[in-house]
Short mmCIF file of C-alpha atoms in Angstrom, two decimals:
data_model
loop_
_atom_site.label_atom_id
_atom_site.label_comp_id
_atom_site.label_asym_id
_atom_site.label_seq_id
_atom_site.Cartn_x
_atom_site.Cartn_y
_atom_site.Cartn_z
CA MET A 30 -25.84 10.61 -9.91
CA GLY A 31 -28.07 9.49 -7.04
CA LYS A 32 -26.84 7.20 -4.28
CA ILE A 33 -23.15 6.39 -4.68
CA ASP A 34 -21.94 2.97 -3.61
CA VAL A 35 -18.20 3.31 -4.09
CA SER A 36 -15.70 6.19 -4.03
CA ILE A 37 -12.33 5.55 -5.69
CA ILE A 38 -9.75 7.87 -4.12
CA ILE A 39 -6.40 8.53 -5.79
CA PRO A 40 -3.69 10.90 -4.49
CA SER A 41 -1.58 12.45 -7.23
CA TYR A 42 1.70 14.28 -7.62
CA ASN A 43 3.09 14.66 -11.15
CA SER A 44 1.34 11.39 -11.99
CA GLU A 45 -0.18 12.32 -15.34
CA ASP A 46 1.86 9.74 -17.29
CA VAL A 47 0.53 6.79 -15.29
CA LEU A 48 -2.81 8.22 -14.18
CA ILE A 49 -4.19 8.34 -17.71
CA ASN A 50 -4.08 4.52 -17.91
CA THR A 51 -5.41 4.09 -14.38
CA LEU A 52 -8.43 6.26 -15.23
CA LYS A 53 -8.99 4.25 -18.39
CA SER A 54 -9.07 1.04 -16.35
CA ILE A 55 -11.62 2.62 -14.00
CA GLU A 56 -13.82 3.85 -16.84
CA GLU A 57 -13.85 0.31 -18.27
CA GLN A 58 -15.38 -1.12 -15.09
CA LYS A 59 -18.21 -3.55 -15.79
CA THR A 60 -20.53 -3.00 -12.85
CA ASN A 61 -24.06 -2.13 -11.84
CA ASN A 62 -22.78 -0.22 -8.82
CA VAL A 63 -22.67 3.56 -8.89
CA PHE A 64 -19.17 4.89 -8.26
CA GLU A 65 -17.27 8.15 -8.29
CA ILE A 66 -13.60 9.00 -8.76
CA ILE A 67 -11.84 11.52 -6.54
CA ILE A 68 -8.41 12.81 -7.56
CA ILE A 69 -6.47 14.85 -5.00
CA ASP A 70 -3.61 16.53 -6.85
CA SER A 71 -0.79 18.61 -5.39
CA SER A 72 1.36 18.86 -8.53
CA PRO A 73 2.96 22.22 -9.37
CA SER A 74 1.58 22.09 -12.94
CA ASP A 75 -1.90 21.61 -14.38
CA ASN A 76 -0.97 18.44 -16.29
CA VAL A 77 -2.96 16.11 -14.04
CA GLN A 78 -5.97 18.42 -14.15
CA ASN A 79 -5.81 18.40 -17.95
CA VAL A 80 -5.88 14.59 -17.91
CA CYS A 81 -9.00 14.66 -15.72
CA LYS A 82 -10.95 17.62 -17.10
CA ASN A 83 -13.09 15.77 -19.66
CA ASN A 84 -14.16 13.00 -17.28
CA LYS A 85 -17.49 13.97 -15.73
CA ARG A 86 -17.26 11.18 -13.17
CA ILE A 87 -14.17 12.75 -11.57
CA GLN A 88 -14.28 15.08 -8.60
CA PHE A 89 -10.95 16.89 -8.97
CA ILE A 90 -9.41 18.54 -5.89
CA LYS A 91 -6.41 20.78 -6.46
CA LEU A 92 -4.13 21.46 -3.49
CA LYS A 93 -1.86 24.48 -3.40
CA GLU A 94 1.14 22.75 -1.82
CA LYS A 95 2.73 19.33 -2.17
CA THR A 96 0.85 17.05 0.21
CA LEU A 97 1.72 13.65 1.66
CA PRO A 98 -0.36 10.78 0.21
CA GLY A 99 -2.04 9.91 3.51
CA ILE A 100 -3.29 13.45 4.04
CA ALA A 101 -4.45 13.64 0.41
CA ARG A 102 -6.43 10.44 0.96
CA ASN A 103 -7.99 11.94 4.09
CA ILE A 104 -9.11 14.95 2.05
CA GLY A 105 -10.57 12.62 -0.56
CA ALA A 106 -12.46 10.69 2.11
CA GLU A 107 -13.92 13.94 3.47
CA HIS A 108 -15.37 14.71 0.02
CA ALA A 109 -16.47 11.14 -0.73
CA LYS A 110 -20.14 10.25 -0.97
CA GLY A 111 -19.68 6.50 -1.38
CA GLU A 112 -20.53 3.98 1.30
CA VAL A 113 -17.20 2.25 0.76
CA LEU A 114 -13.83 3.79 -0.12
CA ILE A 115 -11.32 2.28 -2.53
CA PHE A 116 -7.88 3.78 -2.01
CA CYS A 117 -5.50 3.09 -4.87
CA ASP A 118 -2.27 4.55 -6.17
CA ALA A 119 -2.09 6.49 -9.41
CA ASP A 120 -0.03 3.69 -10.99
CA VAL A 121 -2.45 0.83 -10.18
CA LEU A 122 -4.63 -0.42 -13.03
CA LEU A 123 -7.88 -1.93 -11.79
CA GLN A 124 -9.24 -5.05 -13.45
CA GLU A 125 -12.62 -4.48 -15.04
CA ASP A 126 -14.63 -6.20 -12.29
CA VAL A 127 -12.99 -4.53 -9.27
CA VAL A 128 -15.93 -2.30 -8.29
CA THR A 129 -18.34 -5.24 -8.47
CA LYS A 130 -16.02 -7.55 -6.54
CA VAL A 131 -15.37 -4.90 -3.89
CA TRP A 132 -19.10 -4.39 -3.37
CA GLU A 133 -19.75 -8.15 -3.19
CA PHE A 134 -17.03 -8.70 -0.57
CA TYR A 135 -18.08 -5.60 1.36
CA SER A 136 -21.71 -6.76 1.35
CA LYS A 137 -20.64 -9.92 3.16
CA GLY A 138 -19.75 -7.78 6.17
CA HIS A 139 -16.07 -7.05 5.54
CA LYS A 140 -15.28 -3.45 6.45
CA ALA A 141 -11.52 -3.27 5.78
CA PHE A 142 -9.72 -5.39 3.22
CA GLY A 143 -7.06 -5.41 0.54
CA GLY A 144 -6.88 -6.83 -2.94
CA ALA A 145 -4.31 -8.72 -4.97
CA LEU A 146 -1.52 -6.80 -6.70
CA ILE A 147 0.12 -8.01 -9.90
CA LEU A 148 3.32 -6.54 -11.32
CA ALA A 149 2.31 -4.52 -14.38
CA GLU A 150 4.10 -4.34 -17.70
CA GLY A 151 6.54 -1.46 -17.94
CA SER A 152 7.94 -1.99 -14.45
CA SER A 153 11.67 -1.52 -14.01
CA LEU A 154 13.31 -4.94 -14.01
CA PRO A 155 14.68 -6.57 -11.98
CA VAL A 156 14.47 -3.83 -9.32
CA GLY A 157 10.73 -3.37 -9.72
CA LEU A 158 10.25 -7.11 -9.34
CA LEU A 159 12.26 -7.11 -6.11
CA GLU A 160 10.20 -4.19 -4.77
CA HIS A 161 7.06 -6.14 -5.68
CA TYR A 162 8.39 -9.22 -3.87
CA PHE A 163 9.24 -7.21 -0.75
CA TYR A 164 6.07 -5.15 -0.38
CA ASN A 165 3.36 -7.31 -1.98
CA HIS A 166 4.24 -10.73 -0.58
CA GLU A 167 0.83 -10.98 1.09
CA SER A 168 -1.10 -9.77 -1.94
CA GLN A 169 -0.62 -12.48 -4.57
CA LYS A 170 -3.59 -13.35 -6.73
CA GLU A 171 -3.01 -17.04 -5.97
CA ARG A 172 -3.50 -16.59 -2.21
CA PRO A 173 -6.83 -17.62 -0.66
CA VAL A 174 -9.12 -15.29 1.27
CA SER A 175 -7.41 -14.73 4.61
CA LYS A 176 -6.97 -12.39 7.55
CA ARG A 177 -4.24 -9.76 7.41
CA SER A 178 -2.26 -7.91 10.08
CA ASN A 179 -2.05 -4.73 7.95
CA LEU A 180 -3.03 -3.49 4.50
CA SER A 181 -1.37 -1.56 1.69
CA SER A 182 -2.94 1.69 0.50
CA ALA A 183 -1.86 0.78 -3.05
CA LEU A 184 -5.19 -1.07 -3.12
CA MET A 185 -7.13 -0.76 0.14
CA ILE A 186 -10.88 -0.84 0.75
CA VAL A 187 -12.43 0.64 3.89
CA ASP A 188 -15.96 1.37 5.04
CA ARG A 189 -16.27 5.18 4.95
CA THR A 190 -17.86 5.46 8.38
CA LEU A 191 -15.15 3.27 9.90
CA PHE A 192 -12.42 5.31 8.23
CA ILE A 193 -13.79 8.61 9.53
CA GLU A 194 -14.47 7.29 13.04
CA GLN A 195 -10.89 5.97 13.29
CA GLY A 196 -9.39 9.33 12.29
CA GLY A 197 -7.92 8.38 8.91
CA PHE A 198 -4.23 8.36 8.06
CA LYS A 199 -1.62 10.10 10.17
CA ASN A 200 0.58 12.83 8.74
CA ILE A 201 3.68 10.68 8.18
CA PRO A 202 5.64 10.36 4.91
CA ARG A 203 5.78 6.57 4.68
CA MET A 204 3.89 3.56 6.04
CA GLN A 205 0.81 5.58 6.94
CA ASP A 206 -1.19 2.59 5.68
CA THR A 207 0.59 0.22 8.08
CA GLU A 208 0.04 2.60 10.99
CA PHE A 209 -3.64 3.14 10.15
CA THR A 210 -4.60 -0.50 9.57
CA GLU A 211 -2.68 -1.81 12.58
CA ARG A 212 -4.36 0.90 14.67
CA ILE A 213 -7.88 0.00 13.56
CA SER A 214 -7.05 -3.68 14.01
CA ARG A 215 -6.11 -3.00 17.65
CA ASN A 216 -9.45 -1.19 17.96
CA GLY A 217 -11.37 -4.26 16.83
CA ALA A 218 -11.50 -4.09 13.02
CA VAL A 219 -10.88 -7.37 11.19
CA LEU A 220 -8.52 -6.91 8.25
CA MET A 221 -9.00 -9.25 5.31
CA PHE A 222 -7.46 -10.11 1.95
CA THR A 223 -9.44 -11.17 -1.10
CA PRO A 224 -7.85 -12.32 -4.40
CA GLU A 225 -11.05 -11.44 -6.27
CA VAL A 226 -10.13 -7.73 -6.23
CA VAL A 227 -7.12 -7.33 -8.53
CA GLY A 228 -4.91 -4.40 -9.47
CA CYS A 229 -1.80 -4.24 -11.65
CA GLN A 230 0.89 -2.04 -10.15
CA ARG A 231 3.70 -0.47 -12.14
CA GLN A 232 6.88 -0.46 -10.06
CA ILE A 233 9.38 2.10 -11.37
CA THR A 234 12.39 2.50 -9.12
CA THR A 235 16.17 2.35 -9.04
CA TRP A 236 18.42 0.08 -7.00
CA LYS A 237 19.41 3.05 -4.83
CA GLY A 238 15.76 4.04 -4.44
CA LEU A 239 14.73 0.52 -3.40
CA ASN A 240 17.49 0.34 -0.79
CA ARG A 241 16.34 3.68 0.58
CA LYS A 242 12.68 2.59 0.77
CA VAL A 243 13.52 -0.67 2.53
CA PHE A 244 15.85 1.11 4.98
CA LEU A 245 13.13 3.63 5.86
CA CYS A 246 10.63 0.79 6.19
CA GLY A 247 12.75 -0.81 8.91
CA HIS A 248 13.47 2.51 10.59
CA ASN A 249 9.85 3.67 10.73
CA LEU A 250 8.40 0.30 11.71
CA TYR A 251 10.15 0.51 15.07
CA PHE A 252 8.29 3.71 15.96
CA ILE A 253 4.97 2.59 14.48
CA ARG A 254 4.84 -0.86 16.06
CA TYR A 255 7.20 -1.02 19.03
CA LYS A 256 8.32 2.33 20.43
CA GLN A 257 5.21 3.32 22.40
CA ASN A 258 5.01 0.31 24.72
CA ILE A 259 8.58 -0.95 24.95
CA SER A 260 10.53 -1.26 28.19
CA THR A 261 14.33 -1.15 28.45
CA LYS A 262 14.43 -4.93 28.88
CA LYS A 263 12.28 -5.52 25.80
CA LYS A 264 14.39 -3.06 23.82
CA ILE A 265 17.56 -4.99 24.67
CA LEU A 266 15.89 -8.25 23.69
CA LEU A 267 14.74 -6.66 20.43
CA ILE A 268 18.27 -5.44 19.66
CA LEU A 269 19.73 -8.89 20.31
CA GLY A 270 16.99 -10.73 18.47
CA LEU A 271 16.68 -8.46 15.46
CA PRO A 272 19.02 -10.51 13.19
CA PHE A 273 16.86 -13.59 13.80
CA LEU A 274 13.71 -11.51 13.26
CA SER A 275 15.12 -10.25 9.97
CA ILE A 276 15.96 -13.77 8.77
CA LEU A 277 12.51 -14.98 9.79
CA LYS A 278 10.84 -12.05 8.03
CA MET A 279 12.69 -12.60 4.76
CA SER A 280 12.22 -16.37 4.90
CA ARG A 281 8.49 -15.81 5.24
CA ILE A 282 8.51 -13.32 2.35
CA ASN A 283 10.52 -15.68 0.12
CA LEU A 284 8.29 -18.63 0.96
CA ARG A 285 5.15 -16.70 0.10
CA ASN A 286 6.61 -15.49 -3.19
CA ILE A 287 7.58 -19.06 -4.08
CA VAL A 288 4.36 -20.78 -3.02
CA TYR A 289 1.76 -18.33 -4.31
CA THR A 290 2.74 -18.07 -7.96
CA THR A 291 2.99 -19.99 -11.21
CA PRO A 292 5.66 -22.67 -11.85
CA PHE A 293 7.76 -20.17 -13.81
CA GLY A 294 7.18 -17.60 -11.07
CA ARG A 295 8.62 -20.04 -8.54
CA ILE A 296 11.83 -20.29 -10.52
CA LYS A 297 12.17 -16.49 -10.59
CA ALA A 298 11.40 -16.18 -6.89
CA LEU A 299 13.98 -18.85 -6.03
CA PHE A 300 16.59 -17.14 -8.20
CA TRP A 301 16.18 -13.81 -6.39
CA THR A 302 16.08 -15.30 -2.88
CA PRO A 303 19.69 -14.30 -1.98
CA VAL A 304 19.02 -10.68 -2.98
CA MET A 305 15.89 -10.66 -0.85
CA TYR A 306 17.96 -11.68 2.17
CA TYR A 307 20.28 -8.78 1.38
CA LEU A 308 17.23 -6.46 1.46
CA GLY A 309 16.43 -8.00 4.83
CA PHE A 310 19.84 -6.81 6.03
CA ILE A 311 19.05 -3.29 4.78
CA TRP A 312 15.68 -3.41 6.55
CA MET A 313 17.41 -4.53 9.77
CA SER A 314 19.95 -1.70 9.46
CA GLY A 315 17.15 0.85 9.28
CA PHE A 316 15.48 -0.75 12.29
CA TYR A 317 18.72 -0.53 14.29
CA LYS A 318 19.08 3.13 13.37
CA GLY A 319 15.58 3.79 14.70
CA ILE A 320 16.35 2.07 18.01
CA ILE A 321 19.79 3.60 18.54
CA ARG A 322 19.24 7.18 17.38
CA ASN A 323 15.62 7.32 18.61
CA ARG A 324 14.67 10.42 16.63
CA GLY A 325 11.19 9.38 15.63
CA ILE A 326 9.58 8.53 12.30
CA SER A 327 11.70 9.75 9.39
CA LEU A 328 10.27 12.71 7.47
CA ASN A 329 11.92 11.45 4.28
CA ARG A 330 10.13 9.64 1.47
#
């Protein structure tokens, strides 16, 4: 294949139903850049391998035991030959110019950046829409190029050398992308967002599942962002100020979802605003549990 510019790394666990369309979107890339696809699968069956077996571009890595996504991505990065890594989830369809746009933005000197995420057809509604609002409020296609404080591994691009030097993702079940990107940001990396790189994400979840994810997000964020350098005084202030922090967080999320969308999208975002504030309460509850029980990052997904 010669010199490889881009490695697309996808962790997989029983993802054959969605992965087949993701691979199709990758194969339809219109680009002059040389790229490879690395699938790291820890499914108990061979279904994912069967989906991949006829694609000569794929480097398929089969793991014997179920593996957390962050660790699977680390394994993919170790096998990657590309200069730049594209991490994406198995349910994210890449627009046909993603590889080209990634290389163009990377060539301008950007070493760590994220792309825009659109809600794909087939998502569970309205719960999938609410999950999209909560987690992708900084990744709208209508947003301008801007700096970010963290990035989502649903569609994350990192210079391979930088990724390896910074030690990759930690072995935690959730928010390994937040931990990694905030860590490299503290170490001097500039995180960016570009709307030119676009993926369509299929959000399939239940109301119970969404509540659980948001609760764990609040719980784990305390240990990822605050626990290490917090004094007793700051902890008390955080406990007292958390309701205001939650309201501020959700107001910012709602505003972004209203501003960076189409006119019809604004109406939908406004309609679901009260429910988003409810999710803010769930997030705050998880945060309080982390502070009070102080048992470390949850091992649950």
